[in-house]
Amino acid sequence: MYENSPPSTPAVFKAKGAALMAVWLCAVVCIFGFFGSLLIMHGAVLSGVIFIGSAFLFFGATTIAIINNWSDVEIDNKAISRRILGSTWQKIDWENVGLITAFPVSGGYGYSARAFNIFPKNRPRFRVLPSGKMVFNDKLYNAAKMIELLNYYASLYGIDIKISKTIGGELDSATHL
């Protein structure tokens, strides 16, 4: 499909279930805030503040995981990006991509997906993960087209690809994802 020229417009791959996850997180945060407020109103101020503070720290970490897992993936001629609510929060130029890995993951209860890591040659100054890599899975709308684009840009820029067929298995060099 993309043999001679890259797509002319950015391709955005929306995360499945992102809106539901955001609603769930907001509801749970409100419930914990309500119970913490009840503790404060009934005279247990220190307990209420500790409860709300602990809930804030826990849900802050959970929010970071949700943003990482349920962000959209945008691919264009220059870079691959992660976006949430229309704002780009992570971007790696194709010329800076050194390795793409793919491997199966399981979340239990019948959930399985194929995860991807995009490793930059040079780590950015601001990064969520120490390596600066981009992490996402194939639970996106039109994931087959996303994989096709990743293969196209990997061949165009000479990016190494490594895949694993099993969970926790060895990564083997490959020509395509």
Coordinates of N, CA and C in Angstrom, one line a residue:
M1 N 0.8 -1.2 0.0 CA 0.0 0.0 0.0 C 0.9 1.3 0.0
Y2 N 2.0 1.2 0.8 CA 2.8 2.4 0.9 C 4.1 2.2 0.2
E3 N 4.2 1.5 -0.9 CA 5.5 1.1 -1.5 C 6.3 2.3 -2.0
N4 N 5.6 3.3 -2.7 CA 6.3 4.4 -3.3 C 6.3 5.6 -2.5
S5 N 5.3 6.0 -1.8 CA 5.3 7.2 -1.1 C 4.5 7.0 0.2
P6 N 4.9 7.8 1.2 CA 4.2 7.7 2.5 C 2.8 8.3 2.4
P7 N 1.9 8.0 3.4 CA 0.6 8.7 3.4 C 0.7 10.2 3.5
S8 N -0.2 10.9 2.9 CA -0.1 12.4 2.8 C -0.5 13.1 4.1
T9 N -1.4 12.4 4.9 CA -1.9 13.0 6.1 C -1.5 12.1 7.3
P10 N -1.4 12.7 8.5 CA -1.2 11.8 9.7 C -2.3 10.8 9.9
A11 N -1.9 9.6 10.3 CA -2.9 8.6 10.6 C -3.0 8.5 12.1
V12 N -4.2 8.6 12.6 CA -4.4 8.6 14.1 C -5.1 7.3 14.4
F13 N -4.6 6.6 15.4 CA -5.2 5.3 15.8 C -5.7 5.5 17.2
K14 N -7.0 5.5 17.3 CA -7.7 5.8 18.6 C -7.6 4.6 19.5
A15 N -7.4 4.8 20.8 CA -7.4 3.7 21.8 C -8.8 3.3 22.1
K16 N -9.0 2.0 22.2 CA -10.3 1.4 22.5 C -10.6 1.5 24.0
G17 N -11.7 2.0 24.4 CA -12.1 2.1 25.8 C -11.5 3.2 26.6
A18 N -10.9 4.2 26.0 CA -10.3 5.3 26.7 C -11.3 6.2 27.4
A19 N -12.5 6.5 26.8 CA -13.5 7.3 27.4 C -14.1 6.6 28.6
L20 N -14.3 5.3 28.5 CA -14.9 4.5 29.6 C -13.9 4.5 30.8
M21 N -12.6 4.4 30.5 CA -11.6 4.4 31.5 C -11.5 5.7 32.2
A22 N -11.6 6.8 31.5 CA -11.6 8.1 32.1 C -12.8 8.4 33.0
V23 N -14.0 7.9 32.6 CA -15.2 8.1 33.4 C -15.0 7.2 34.7
W24 N -14.5 6.0 34.5 CA -14.3 5.1 35.7 C -13.4 5.8 36.7
L25 N -12.3 6.3 36.2 CA -11.3 7.0 37.1 C -11.9 8.2 37.8
C26 N -12.6 9.0 37.1 CA -13.3 10.2 37.7 C -14.2 9.7 38.8
A27 N -15.0 8.7 38.5 CA -16.0 8.2 39.5 C -15.3 7.7 40.8
V28 N -14.3 6.9 40.6 CA -13.6 6.4 41.8 C -12.9 7.5 42.6
V29 N -12.3 8.5 41.9 CA -11.7 9.6 42.6 C -12.7 10.3 43.4
C30 N -13.9 10.6 42.8 CA -15.0 11.3 43.5 C -15.5 10.5 44.8
I31 N -15.6 9.2 44.6 CA -16.0 8.3 45.8 C -15.0 8.4 46.9
F32 N -13.7 8.3 46.6 CA -12.7 8.4 47.6 C -12.6 9.8 48.2
G33 N -12.8 10.8 47.4 CA -12.9 12.2 47.9 C -14.1 12.4 48.9
F34 N -15.2 11.8 48.5 CA -16.4 11.8 49.4 C -16.1 11.2 50.7
F35 N -15.6 10.0 50.7 CA -15.3 9.3 52.0 C -14.3 10.0 52.8
G36 N -13.3 10.6 52.2 CA -12.3 11.4 52.9 C -12.9 12.6 53.5
S37 N -13.8 13.3 52.8 CA -14.5 14.4 53.3 C -15.4 14.1 54.5
L38 N -16.1 12.9 54.4 CA -16.9 12.4 55.6 C -16.0 12.3 56.8
L39 N -14.8 11.7 56.7 CA -13.9 11.6 57.8 C -13.6 12.9 58.4
I40 N -13.3 13.9 57.6 CA -12.9 15.2 58.0 C -14.1 15.9 58.7
M41 N -15.3 15.7 58.2 CA -16.5 16.3 58.8 C -16.9 15.7 60.1
H42 N -16.5 14.5 60.3 CA -16.8 13.8 61.6 C -15.7 13.9 62.6
G43 N -14.8 14.8 62.4 CA -13.7 15.1 63.4 C -12.4 14.4 63.2
A44 N -12.4 13.5 62.3 CA -11.1 12.7 62.1 C -10.3 13.4 61.0
V45 N -9.9 14.6 61.3 CA -9.3 15.5 60.2 C -8.0 14.8 59.7
L46 N -7.1 14.4 60.6 CA -5.9 13.8 60.2 C -6.1 12.6 59.4
S47 N -7.0 11.7 59.8 CA -7.3 10.5 59.1 C -7.9 10.8 57.7
G48 N -8.8 11.8 57.7 CA -9.3 12.2 56.4 C -8.3 12.8 55.4
V49 N -7.4 13.6 55.9 CA -6.3 14.1 55.1 C -5.4 13.0 54.6
I50 N -5.0 12.1 55.5 CA -4.2 11.0 55.1 C -4.9 10.1 54.1
F51 N -6.2 9.9 54.3 CA -7.0 9.1 53.3 C -7.0 9.7 52.0
I52 N -7.3 11.0 51.9 CA -7.4 11.7 50.7 C -6.0 11.8 50.0
G53 N -5.0 12.1 50.8 CA -3.6 12.2 50.3 C -3.2 10.8 49.7
S54 N -3.4 9.8 50.4 CA -3.1 8.4 49.9 C -3.8 8.1 48.6
A55 N -5.1 8.4 48.6 CA -5.9 8.2 47.4 C -5.4 9.0 46.2
F56 N -5.0 10.2 46.5 CA -4.5 11.1 45.5 C -3.2 10.5 44.9
L57 N -2.3 10.1 45.7 CA -1.0 9.5 45.2 C -1.3 8.2 44.4
F58 N -2.2 7.3 44.9 CA -2.5 6.1 44.2 C -3.1 6.4 42.8
F59 N -4.1 7.3 42.8 CA -4.8 7.6 41.6 C -4.0 8.5 40.7
G60 N -3.0 9.2 41.2 CA -2.1 9.9 40.4 C -1.2 8.9 39.6
A61 N -0.7 7.9 40.3 CA 0.1 6.9 39.6 C -0.8 6.1 38.6
T62 N -2.0 5.8 38.9 CA -2.9 5.1 38.0 C -3.2 6.0 36.8
T63 N -3.4 7.3 37.0 CA -3.6 8.2 35.9 C -2.5 8.2 34.9
I64 N -1.2 8.1 35.4 CA -0.1 8.1 34.5 C -0.1 6.8 33.7
A65 N -0.5 5.7 34.3 CA -0.6 4.4 33.6 C -1.7 4.4 32.6
I66 N -2.8 5.1 32.9 CA -3.9 5.2 32.0 C -3.6 6.0 30.8
I67 N -2.9 7.2 31.1 CA -2.5 8.0 30.0 C -1.5 7.3 29.0
N68 N -0.6 6.5 29.6 CA 0.3 5.7 28.8 C -0.4 4.6 28.0
N69 N -1.4 3.9 28.6 CA -2.0 2.8 27.9 C -3.2 3.2 27.0
W70 N -3.8 4.3 27.3 CA -5.0 4.7 26.5 C -4.8 6.0 25.7
S71 N -3.6 6.3 25.4 CA -3.3 7.4 24.5 C -3.4 7.0 23.0
D72 N -3.8 7.9 22.2 CA -3.9 7.6 20.8 C -2.5 7.6 20.2
V73 N -2.3 6.8 19.1 CA -1.0 6.8 18.4 C -1.2 7.5 17.1
E74 N -0.3 8.5 16.8 CA -0.4 9.2 15.5 C 0.9 9.0 14.8
I75 N 0.8 8.6 13.5 CA 1.9 8.3 12.7 C 1.9 9.2 11.5
D76 N 3.0 10.0 11.2 CA 3.0 10.8 10.0 C 4.4 10.6 9.4
N77 N 4.7 11.4 8.4 CA 6.0 11.3 7.6 C 7.2 11.6 8.5
K78 N 7.1 12.3 9.5 CA 8.3 12.7 10.3 C 8.4 12.0 11.6
A79 N 7.3 11.5 12.2 CA 7.4 11.0 13.6 C 6.3 10.1 13.9
I80 N 6.4 9.4 15.1 CA 5.3 8.7 15.7 C 5.1 9.4 17.0
S81 N 3.8 9.6 17.4 CA 3.5 10.4 18.5 C 2.4 9.7 19.4
R82 N 2.3 10.0 20.6 CA 1.3 9.6 21.5 C 0.5 10.9 21.9
R83 N -0.8 10.8 21.8 CA -1.7 12.0 22.1 C -2.8 11.6 23.0
I84 N -3.2 12.5 23.8 CA -4.4 12.4 24.7 C -5.1 13.7 24.7
L85 N -6.4 13.6 24.5 CA -7.3 14.7 24.4 C -6.8 15.8 23.4
G86 N -6.2 15.3 22.3 CA -5.8 16.2 21.2 C -4.4 16.8 21.4
S87 N -3.7 16.5 22.5 CA -2.4 17.1 22.8 C -1.4 16.0 22.8
T88 N -0.3 16.3 22.1 CA 0.8 15.4 22.0 C 1.7 15.5 23.2
W89 N 1.9 14.3 23.8 CA 2.7 14.3 25.1 C 4.0 13.5 24.9
Q90 N 4.1 12.7 23.8 CA 5.3 12.0 23.5 C 5.5 11.9 22.0
K91 N 6.7 12.1 21.5 CA 7.0 12.1 20.1 C 8.4 11.7 19.8
I92 N 8.6 10.8 18.9 CA 9.9 10.3 18.5 C 10.0 10.4 16.9
D93 N 10.9 11.2 16.5 CA 11.2 11.3 15.0 C 11.6 10.0 14.5
W94 N 11.2 9.7 13.2 CA 11.6 8.4 12.6 C 13.1 8.3 12.5
E95 N 13.8 9.4 12.3 CA 15.3 9.4 12.1 C 15.9 9.0 13.5
N96 N 15.2 9.2 14.6 CA 15.7 8.9 15.9 C 15.3 7.5 16.4
V97 N 14.5 6.8 15.7 CA 14.1 5.5 16.1 C 15.2 4.5 15.8
G98 N 15.6 3.7 16.8 CA 16.7 2.8 16.6 C 16.2 1.3 16.6
L99 N 15.1 1.1 17.3 CA 14.6 -0.3 17.4 C 13.1 -0.3 17.6
I100 N 12.4 -1.3 17.0 CA 11.0 -1.5 17.3 C 10.9 -3.0 17.7
T101 N 10.3 -3.2 18.9 CA 10.1 -4.5 19.4 C 8.6 -4.8 19.5
A102 N 8.2 -6.1 19.3 CA 6.8 -6.5 19.4 C 6.8 -7.8 20.2
F103 N 5.8 -8.0 21.1 CA 5.7 -9.2 21.9 C 4.3 -9.3 22.4
P104 N 3.9 -10.5 22.7 CA 2.5 -10.7 23.3 C 2.5 -10.4 24.7
V105 N 1.4 -9.8 25.2 CA 1.1 -9.6 26.6 C -0.2 -10.1 27.0
S106 N -0.4 -10.4 28.3 CA -1.6 -11.0 28.8 C -2.0 -10.2 30.1
G107 N -3.2 -9.8 30.2 CA -3.7 -9.1 31.4 C -4.5 -10.0 32.2
G108 N -4.6 -11.3 31.9 CA -5.5 -12.2 32.6 C -6.9 -12.1 32.1
Y109 N -7.7 -13.0 32.6 CA -9.1 -13.1 32.3 C -9.4 -13.0 30.8
G110 N -8.6 -13.7 30.0 CA -8.8 -13.8 28.6 C -8.3 -12.6 27.8
Y111 N -7.7 -11.6 28.5 CA -7.2 -10.4 27.8 C -5.8 -10.7 27.2
S112 N -5.6 -10.5 26.0 CA -4.3 -10.7 25.3 C -4.2 -9.6 24.3
A113 N -3.0 -9.2 24.1 CA -2.7 -8.1 23.1 C -1.2 -8.3 22.7
R114 N -0.9 -7.5 21.7 CA 0.5 -7.5 21.2 C 1.0 -6.1 21.5
A115 N 2.1 -6.0 22.3 CA 2.7 -4.8 22.7 C 3.8 -4.4 21.8
F116 N 4.0 -3.1 21.7 CA 5.1 -2.6 20.9 C 6.0 -1.6 21.7
N117 N 7.3 -1.6 21.6 CA 8.2 -0.7 22.1 C 8.9 0.0 21.0
I118 N 8.9 1.4 21.0 CA 9.7 2.1 20.0 C 10.8 2.8 20.8
F119 N 12.0 2.3 20.5 CA 13.2 2.8 21.3 C 13.9 3.9 20.5
P120 N 14.1 5.1 21.1 CA 14.9 6.2 20.4 C 16.4 5.9 20.5
K121 N 17.1 6.4 19.5 CA 18.5 6.4 19.6 C 19.1 7.3 20.6
N122 N 18.5 8.5 20.7 CA 18.8 9.5 21.7 C 17.6 9.8 22.6
R123 N 17.8 9.6 23.9 CA 16.7 9.8 24.8 C 16.3 11.3 24.9
P124 N 15.0 11.6 24.9 CA 14.6 13.0 25.1 C 14.8 13.5 26.5
R125 N 14.8 14.8 26.7 CA 15.1 15.3 28.0 C 13.9 15.0 28.9
F126 N 12.7 15.2 28.5 CA 11.5 14.8 29.3 C 11.0 13.4 28.8
R127 N 10.9 12.5 29.8 CA 10.5 11.2 29.4 C 9.7 10.5 30.6
V128 N 8.7 9.7 30.3 CA 8.0 9.0 31.3 C 8.8 7.8 31.8
L129 N 9.4 7.1 30.8 CA 10.2 5.9 31.1 C 11.7 6.2 31.0
P130 N 12.5 5.7 31.9 CA 13.9 6.0 31.9 C 14.6 5.9 30.5
S131 N 14.2 4.9 29.7 CA 14.8 4.7 28.4 C 14.3 5.6 27.4
G132 N 13.2 6.3 27.6 CA 12.6 7.2 26.7 C 11.8 6.5 25.6
K133 N 11.6 5.2 25.8 CA 10.8 4.5 24.8 C 9.4 4.8 24.8
M134 N 8.7 4.5 23.7 CA 7.3 4.7 23.6 C 6.7 3.3 23.6
V135 N 5.6 3.1 24.4 CA 5.0 1.8 24.7 C 3.5 1.9 24.3
F136 N 3.0 0.9 23.6 CA 1.6 0.8 23.3 C 1.3 -0.6 22.8
N137 N 0.0 -0.9 22.7 CA -0.4 -2.2 22.3 C -1.3 -2.1 21.1
D138 N -1.7 -3.2 20.6 CA -2.6 -3.2 19.4 C -4.1 -3.2 19.6
K139 N -4.4 -2.8 20.8 CA -5.9 -2.6 21.2 C -6.3 -1.2 20.7
L140 N -6.1 -0.9 19.5 CA -6.4 0.4 18.8 C -7.3 0.1 17.7
Y141 N -8.1 1.1 17.3 CA -8.9 1.0 16.1 C -8.0 0.9 14.9
N142 N -8.3 0.0 14.0 CA -7.5 -0.1 12.8 C -6.0 -0.4 13.0
A143 N -5.8 -1.3 14.0 CA -4.4 -1.7 14.3 C -3.6 -2.3 13.2
A144 N -4.3 -3.0 12.2 CA -3.6 -3.6 11.1 C -3.0 -2.5 10.2
K145 N -3.6 -1.4 10.1 CA -3.0 -0.3 9.3 C -1.8 0.3 10.0
M146 N -2.0 0.4 11.4 CA -0.9 0.9 12.2 C 0.4 0.0 12.0
I147 N 0.2 -1.3 12.0 CA 1.3 -2.2 11.9 C 1.9 -2.1 10.5
E148 N 1.1 -1.9 9.5 CA 1.5 -1.7 8.1 C 2.4 -0.4 8.0
L149 N 1.9 0.6 8.7 CA 2.7 1.9 8.7 C 4.1 1.7 9.4
L150 N 4.0 1.0 10.5 CA 5.3 0.8 11.3 C 6.3 0.0 10.4
N151 N 5.8 -1.0 9.7 CA 6.6 -1.8 8.8 C 7.2 -0.9 7.7
Y152 N 6.3 0.0 7.1 CA 6.8 0.9 6.1 C 7.9 1.8 6.5
Y153 N 7.7 2.5 7.7 CA 8.7 3.4 8.1 C 9.9 2.7 8.6
A154 N 9.8 1.5 9.2 CA 11.0 0.7 9.6 C 11.8 0.4 8.3
S155 N 11.2 0.0 7.2 CA 12.0 -0.3 6.0 C 12.5 1.0 5.4
L156 N 11.8 2.1 5.4 CA 12.2 3.3 4.8 C 13.5 3.9 5.6
Y157 N 13.5 3.8 6.9 CA 14.5 4.4 7.7 C 15.5 3.4 8.2
G158 N 15.4 2.1 7.8 CA 16.4 1.1 8.2 C 16.3 0.8 9.7
I159 N 15.1 0.8 10.3 CA 15.0 0.6 11.7 C 14.9 -1.0 12.0
D160 N 15.7 -1.4 13.0 CA 15.7 -2.8 13.4 C 14.4 -3.2 14.0
I161 N 13.9 -4.4 13.7 CA 12.7 -4.9 14.3 C 13.1 -6.2 15.0
K162 N 12.5 -6.4 16.2 CA 12.7 -7.7 16.9 C 11.3 -8.1 17.4
I163 N 11.0 -9.3 17.3 CA 9.7 -9.8 17.8 C 9.9 -11.1 18.7
S164 N 8.9 -11.3 19.5 CA 8.9 -12.5 20.3 C 7.5 -13.1 20.1
K165 N 7.5 -14.4 19.9 CA 6.3 -15.1 19.6 C 5.5 -15.5 20.9
T166 N 6.3 -15.6 22.0 CA 5.6 -16.0 23.3 C 5.9 -15.0 24.4
I167 N 5.0 -15.0 25.4 CA 5.2 -14.1 26.5 C 6.5 -14.4 27.2
G168 N 7.3 -13.4 27.4 CA 8.6 -13.6 28.0 C 9.7 -14.3 27.2
G169 N 9.4 -14.6 25.9 CA 10.3 -15.3 25.0 C 11.4 -14.4 24.6
E170 N 12.4 -15.0 23.9 CA 13.5 -14.2 23.3 C 13.0 -13.4 22.2
L171 N 13.6 -12.2 22.1 CA 13.4 -11.3 20.9 C 14.3 -11.8 19.8
D172 N 13.7 -12.0 18.6 CA 14.4 -12.4 17.4 C 14.3 -11.4 16.4
S173 N 15.4 -11.1 15.6 CA 15.4 -10.2 14.5 C 14.3 -10.6 13.5
A174 N 13.7 -9.6 12.9 CA 12.7 -9.9 11.9 C 12.7 -8.8 10.8
T175 N 12.1 -9.0 9.7 CA 12.0 -8.0 8.6 C 10.7 -7.2 8.7
H176 N 9.7 -7.7 9.4 CA 8.5 -7.0 9.6 C 7.8 -7.5 10.9
L177 N 6.9 -6.7 11.3 CA 6.1 -7.0 12.6 C 5.1 -8.0 12.3

